[in-house]
mmCIF file with all atom_site columns, C-alpha atoms in Angstrom:
data_model
loop_
_atom_site.group_PDB
_atom_site.id
_atom_site.type_symbol
_atom_site.label_atom_id
_atom_site.label_alt_id
_atom_site.label_comp_id
_atom_site.label_asym_id
_atom_site.label_entity_id
_atom_site.label_seq_id
_atom_site.pdbx_PDB_ins_code
_atom_site.Cartn_x
_atom_site.Cartn_y
_atom_site.Cartn_z
_atom_site.occupancy
_atom_site.B_iso_or_equiv
_atom_site.pdbx_formal_charge
_atom_site.auth_seq_id
_atom_site.auth_comp_id
_atom_site.auth_asym_id
_atom_site.auth_atom_id
_atom_site.pdbx_PDB_model_num
ATOM 1   C CA . UNK W 1 1   ? 14.127  -14.094 56.752  1.00 50.00 ? 13  UNK W CA 1
ATOM 2   C CA . UNK W 1 2   ? 16.058  -13.922 53.428  1.00 57.00 ? 14  UNK W CA 1
ATOM 3   C CA . UNK W 1 3   ? 15.406  -16.867 51.139  1.00 58.00 ? 15  UNK W CA 1
ATOM 4   C CA . UNK W 1 4   ? 17.929  -17.079 48.334  1.00 60.00 ? 16  UNK W CA 1
ATOM 5   C CA . UNK W 1 5   ? 16.456  -20.023 46.446  1.00 62.00 ? 17  UNK W CA 1
ATOM 6   C CA . UNK W 1 6   ? 13.784  -18.105 44.455  1.00 64.00 ? 18  UNK W CA 1
ATOM 7   C CA . UNK W 1 7   ? 15.723  -15.694 42.243  1.00 64.00 ? 19  UNK W CA 1
ATOM 8   C CA . UNK W 1 8   ? 15.916  -15.799 38.449  1.00 63.00 ? 20  UNK W CA 1
ATOM 9   C CA . UNK W 1 9   ? 18.950  -17.388 36.848  1.00 66.00 ? 21  UNK W CA 1
ATOM 10  C CA . UNK W 1 10  ? 20.662  -16.205 33.643  1.00 69.00 ? 22  UNK W CA 1
ATOM 11  C CA . UNK W 1 11  ? 18.009  -17.671 31.333  1.00 76.00 ? 23  UNK W CA 1
ATOM 12  C CA . UNK W 1 12  ? 15.203  -16.313 33.493  1.00 78.00 ? 24  UNK W CA 1
ATOM 13  C CA . UNK W 1 13  ? 16.310  -12.733 32.897  1.00 80.00 ? 25  UNK W CA 1
ATOM 14  C CA . UNK W 1 14  ? 16.592  -13.393 29.161  1.00 85.00 ? 26  UNK W CA 1
ATOM 15  C CA . UNK W 1 15  ? 13.108  -14.934 28.948  1.00 87.00 ? 27  UNK W CA 1
ATOM 16  C CA . UNK W 1 16  ? 11.622  -12.126 31.008  1.00 88.00 ? 28  UNK W CA 1
ATOM 17  C CA . UNK W 1 17  ? 13.260  -9.446  28.826  1.00 90.00 ? 29  UNK W CA 1
ATOM 18  C CA . UNK W 1 18  ? 12.249  -11.130 25.555  1.00 93.00 ? 30  UNK W CA 1
ATOM 19  C CA . UNK W 1 19  ? 8.705   -11.577 26.853  1.00 94.00 ? 31  UNK W CA 1
ATOM 20  C CA . UNK W 1 20  ? 8.437   -7.893  27.743  1.00 96.00 ? 32  UNK W CA 1
ATOM 21  C CA . UNK W 1 21  ? 9.700   -6.835  24.279  1.00 97.00 ? 33  UNK W CA 1
ATOM 22  C CA . UNK W 1 22  ? 7.221   -9.177  22.565  1.00 97.00 ? 34  UNK W CA 1
ATOM 23  C CA . UNK W 1 23  ? 4.392   -7.922  24.779  1.00 97.00 ? 35  UNK W CA 1
ATOM 24  C CA . UNK W 1 24  ? 5.017   -4.261  23.907  1.00 97.00 ? 36  UNK W CA 1
ATOM 25  C CA . UNK W 1 25  ? 5.543   -5.036  20.209  1.00 97.00 ? 37  UNK W CA 1
ATOM 26  C CA . UNK W 1 26  ? 2.204   -6.893  20.098  1.00 97.00 ? 38  UNK W CA 1
ATOM 27  C CA . UNK W 1 27  ? 0.457   -4.083  21.968  1.00 97.00 ? 39  UNK W CA 1
ATOM 28  C CA . UNK W 1 28  ? 1.827   -1.414  19.601  1.00 97.00 ? 40  UNK W CA 1
ATOM 29  C CA . UNK W 1 29  ? 0.963   -3.510  16.513  1.00 97.00 ? 41  UNK W CA 1
ATOM 30  C CA . UNK W 1 30  ? -2.584  -3.988  17.802  1.00 97.00 ? 42  UNK W CA 1
ATOM 31  C CA . UNK W 1 31  ? -2.919  -0.240  18.358  1.00 96.00 ? 43  UNK W CA 1
ATOM 32  C CA . UNK W 1 32  ? -1.676  0.569   14.839  1.00 95.00 ? 44  UNK W CA 1
ATOM 33  C CA . UNK W 1 33  ? -4.023  -1.990  13.249  1.00 94.00 ? 45  UNK W CA 1
ATOM 34  C CA . UNK W 1 34  ? -6.955  -0.701  15.276  1.00 94.00 ? 46  UNK W CA 1
ATOM 35  C CA . UNK W 1 35  ? -6.194  2.910   14.308  1.00 93.00 ? 47  UNK W CA 1
ATOM 36  C CA . UNK W 1 36  ? -5.887  2.023   10.611  1.00 90.00 ? 48  UNK W CA 1
ATOM 37  C CA . UNK W 1 37  ? -9.150  0.066   10.599  1.00 90.00 ? 49  UNK W CA 1
ATOM 38  C CA . UNK W 1 38  ? -11.065 2.830   12.369  1.00 90.00 ? 50  UNK W CA 1
ATOM 39  C CA . UNK W 1 39  ? -9.601  5.688   10.329  1.00 84.00 ? 51  UNK W CA 1
ATOM 40  C CA . UNK W 1 40  ? -11.821 4.785   7.349   1.00 69.00 ? 52  UNK W CA 1
ATOM 41  C CA . UNK W 1 41  ? -9.302  5.056   4.527   1.00 55.00 ? 53  UNK W CA 1
ATOM 42  C CA . UNK W 1 42  ? -10.979 5.669   1.177   1.00 49.00 ? 54  UNK W CA 1
ATOM 43  C CA . UNK W 1 43  ? -10.829 3.235   -1.737  1.00 48.00 ? 55  UNK W CA 1
ATOM 44  C CA . UNK W 1 44  ? -8.274  5.385   -3.557  1.00 45.00 ? 56  UNK W CA 1
ATOM 45  C CA . UNK W 1 45  ? -5.902  5.053   -0.603  1.00 48.00 ? 57  UNK W CA 1
ATOM 46  C CA . UNK W 1 46  ? -6.218  1.278   -0.701  1.00 49.00 ? 58  UNK W CA 1
ATOM 47  C CA . UNK W 1 47  ? -5.628  1.004   -4.455  1.00 45.00 ? 59  UNK W CA 1
ATOM 48  C CA . UNK W 1 48  ? -2.421  -0.657  -5.516  1.00 46.00 ? 60  UNK W CA 1
ATOM 49  C CA . UNK W 1 49  ? -0.074  0.572   -8.205  1.00 48.00 ? 61  UNK W CA 1
ATOM 50  C CA . UNK W 1 50  ? 1.365   -1.830  -10.691 1.00 47.00 ? 62  UNK W CA 1
ATOM 51  C CA . UNK W 1 51  ? 3.758   -1.322  -13.538 1.00 46.00 ? 63  UNK W CA 1
ATOM 52  C CA . UNK W 1 52  ? 2.914   -2.790  -16.916 1.00 48.00 ? 64  UNK W CA 1
ATOM 53  C CA . UNK W 1 53  ? 5.485   -4.213  -19.335 1.00 49.00 ? 65  UNK W CA 1
ATOM 54  C CA . UNK W 1 54  ? 5.772   -0.862  -21.094 1.00 50.00 ? 66  UNK W CA 1
ATOM 55  C CA . UNK W 1 55  ? 6.704   0.881   -17.849 1.00 50.00 ? 67  UNK W CA 1
ATOM 56  C CA . UNK W 1 56  ? 3.418   2.800   -17.550 1.00 52.00 ? 68  UNK W CA 1
ATOM 57  C CA . UNK W 1 57  ? 1.895   2.960   -14.083 1.00 54.00 ? 69  UNK W CA 1
ATOM 58  C CA . UNK W 1 58  ? -1.701  1.817   -13.775 1.00 56.00 ? 70  UNK W CA 1
ATOM 59  C CA . UNK W 1 59  ? -4.067  1.637   -10.832 1.00 55.00 ? 71  UNK W CA 1
ATOM 60  C CA . UNK W 1 60  ? -5.332  -1.781  -9.779  1.00 56.00 ? 72  UNK W CA 1
ATOM 61  C CA . UNK W 1 61  ? -7.784  -2.703  -7.039  1.00 53.00 ? 73  UNK W CA 1
ATOM 62  C CA . UNK W 1 62  ? -9.740  0.503   -6.640  1.00 55.00 ? 74  UNK W CA 1
ATOM 63  C CA . UNK W 1 63  ? -10.977 3.668   -8.245  1.00 55.00 ? 75  UNK W CA 1
ATOM 64  C CA . UNK W 1 64  ? -8.430  5.929   -9.916  1.00 55.00 ? 76  UNK W CA 1
ATOM 65  C CA . UNK W 1 65  ? -6.876  8.667   -7.777  1.00 58.00 ? 77  UNK W CA 1
ATOM 66  C CA . UNK W 1 66  ? -9.093  11.686  -7.338  1.00 65.00 ? 78  UNK W CA 1
ATOM 67  C CA . UNK W 1 67  ? -12.066 9.840   -8.887  1.00 73.00 ? 79  UNK W CA 1
ATOM 68  C CA . UNK W 1 68  ? -11.144 10.954  -12.404 1.00 77.00 ? 80  UNK W CA 1
ATOM 69  C CA . UNK W 1 69  ? -12.617 9.301   -15.461 1.00 82.00 ? 81  UNK W CA 1
ATOM 70  C CA . UNK W 1 70  ? -10.372 7.198   -17.742 1.00 85.00 ? 82  UNK W CA 1
ATOM 71  C CA . UNK W 1 71  ? -10.471 9.936   -20.402 1.00 87.00 ? 83  UNK W CA 1
ATOM 72  C CA . UNK W 1 72  ? -9.343  12.549  -17.878 1.00 88.00 ? 84  UNK W CA 1
ATOM 73  C CA . UNK W 1 73  ? -6.497  10.317  -16.718 1.00 89.00 ? 85  UNK W CA 1
ATOM 74  C CA . UNK W 1 74  ? -5.446  9.772   -20.318 1.00 89.00 ? 86  UNK W CA 1
ATOM 75  C CA . UNK W 1 75  ? -5.511  13.535  -20.934 1.00 91.00 ? 87  UNK W CA 1
ATOM 76  C CA . UNK W 1 76  ? -3.342  14.094  -17.853 1.00 90.00 ? 88  UNK W CA 1
ATOM 77  C CA . UNK W 1 77  ? -0.801  11.522  -19.040 1.00 91.00 ? 89  UNK W CA 1
ATOM 78  C CA . UNK W 1 78  ? -0.691  13.259  -22.422 1.00 92.00 ? 90  UNK W CA 1
ATOM 79  C CA . UNK W 1 79  ? -0.271  16.660  -20.766 1.00 92.00 ? 91  UNK W CA 1
ATOM 80  C CA . UNK W 1 80  ? 2.607   15.357  -18.609 1.00 90.00 ? 92  UNK W CA 1
ATOM 81  C CA . UNK W 1 81  ? 4.308   13.955  -21.690 1.00 90.00 ? 93  UNK W CA 1
ATOM 82  C CA . UNK W 1 82  ? 4.060   10.309  -20.623 1.00 90.00 ? 94  UNK W CA 1
ATOM 83  C CA . UNK W 1 83  ? 2.512   9.401   -23.982 1.00 91.00 ? 95  UNK W CA 1
ATOM 84  C CA . UNK W 1 84  ? 2.748   10.969  -27.425 1.00 92.00 ? 96  UNK W CA 1
ATOM 85  C CA . UNK W 1 85  ? -0.127  12.303  -29.543 1.00 92.00 ? 97  UNK W CA 1
ATOM 86  C CA . UNK W 1 86  ? -0.539  9.150   -31.639 1.00 94.00 ? 98  UNK W CA 1
ATOM 87  C CA . UNK W 1 87  ? -0.811  6.940   -28.581 1.00 93.00 ? 99  UNK W CA 1
ATOM 88  C CA . UNK W 1 88  ? -3.198  9.420   -26.936 1.00 93.00 ? 100 UNK W CA 1
ATOM 89  C CA . UNK W 1 89  ? -5.533  9.428   -29.941 1.00 93.00 ? 101 UNK W CA 1
ATOM 90  C CA . UNK W 1 90  ? -5.348  5.642   -30.314 1.00 93.00 ? 102 UNK W CA 1
ATOM 91  C CA . UNK W 1 91  ? -6.181  5.042   -26.650 1.00 91.00 ? 103 UNK W CA 1
ATOM 92  C CA . UNK W 1 92  ? -8.918  7.671   -26.683 1.00 91.00 ? 104 UNK W CA 1
ATOM 93  C CA . UNK W 1 93  ? -10.516 5.904   -29.669 1.00 92.00 ? 105 UNK W CA 1
ATOM 94  C CA . UNK W 1 94  ? -10.382 2.601   -27.777 1.00 90.00 ? 106 UNK W CA 1
ATOM 95  C CA . UNK W 1 95  ? -11.946 4.163   -24.683 1.00 87.00 ? 107 UNK W CA 1
ATOM 96  C CA . UNK W 1 96  ? -14.776 5.739   -26.630 1.00 87.00 ? 108 UNK W CA 1
ATOM 97  C CA . UNK W 1 97  ? -15.486 2.660   -28.751 1.00 86.00 ? 109 UNK W CA 1
ATOM 98  C CA . UNK W 1 98  ? -15.592 0.312   -25.783 1.00 75.00 ? 110 UNK W CA 1
ATOM 99  C CA . UNK W 1 99  ? -13.399 -2.352  -27.391 1.00 68.00 ? 111 UNK W CA 1
ATOM 100 C CA . UNK W 1 100 ? -10.267 -3.800  -25.822 1.00 62.00 ? 112 UNK W CA 1
ATOM 101 C CA . UNK W 1 101 ? -7.860  -2.937  -28.668 1.00 59.00 ? 113 UNK W CA 1
ATOM 102 C CA . UNK W 1 102 ? -8.129  -1.320  -32.075 1.00 54.00 ? 114 UNK W CA 1
ATOM 103 C CA . UNK W 1 103 ? -7.880  -3.578  -35.087 1.00 56.00 ? 115 UNK W CA 1
ATOM 104 C CA . UNK W 1 104 ? -4.355  -4.263  -36.275 1.00 56.00 ? 116 UNK W CA 1
ATOM 105 C CA . UNK W 1 105 ? -2.762  -4.128  -32.813 1.00 55.00 ? 117 UNK W CA 1
ATOM 106 C CA . UNK W 1 106 ? -1.874  -7.188  -30.762 1.00 50.00 ? 118 UNK W CA 1
#
């Protein structure tokens, strides 16, 4: 009536426990990925921030936050005090002229 030859040994319990943890981790990861893909995050949420050599933060890989124009972003940086008046005017001139850098700057 009682057969003792079919139980799990020490490694059997370990494999069963590890398998259950991996199963639930994979199921939770799949749920999170599915939720994130179906939530429809906007392009601004997916944009990446990078730091240039001067320490200024710039947005890469998507539209700027809030859909602001480059001139509006520059004005906000000036208002926060991130850049001084000379740099603001120089960058505003570059934005309005459409060139990559004013003459005389590297």
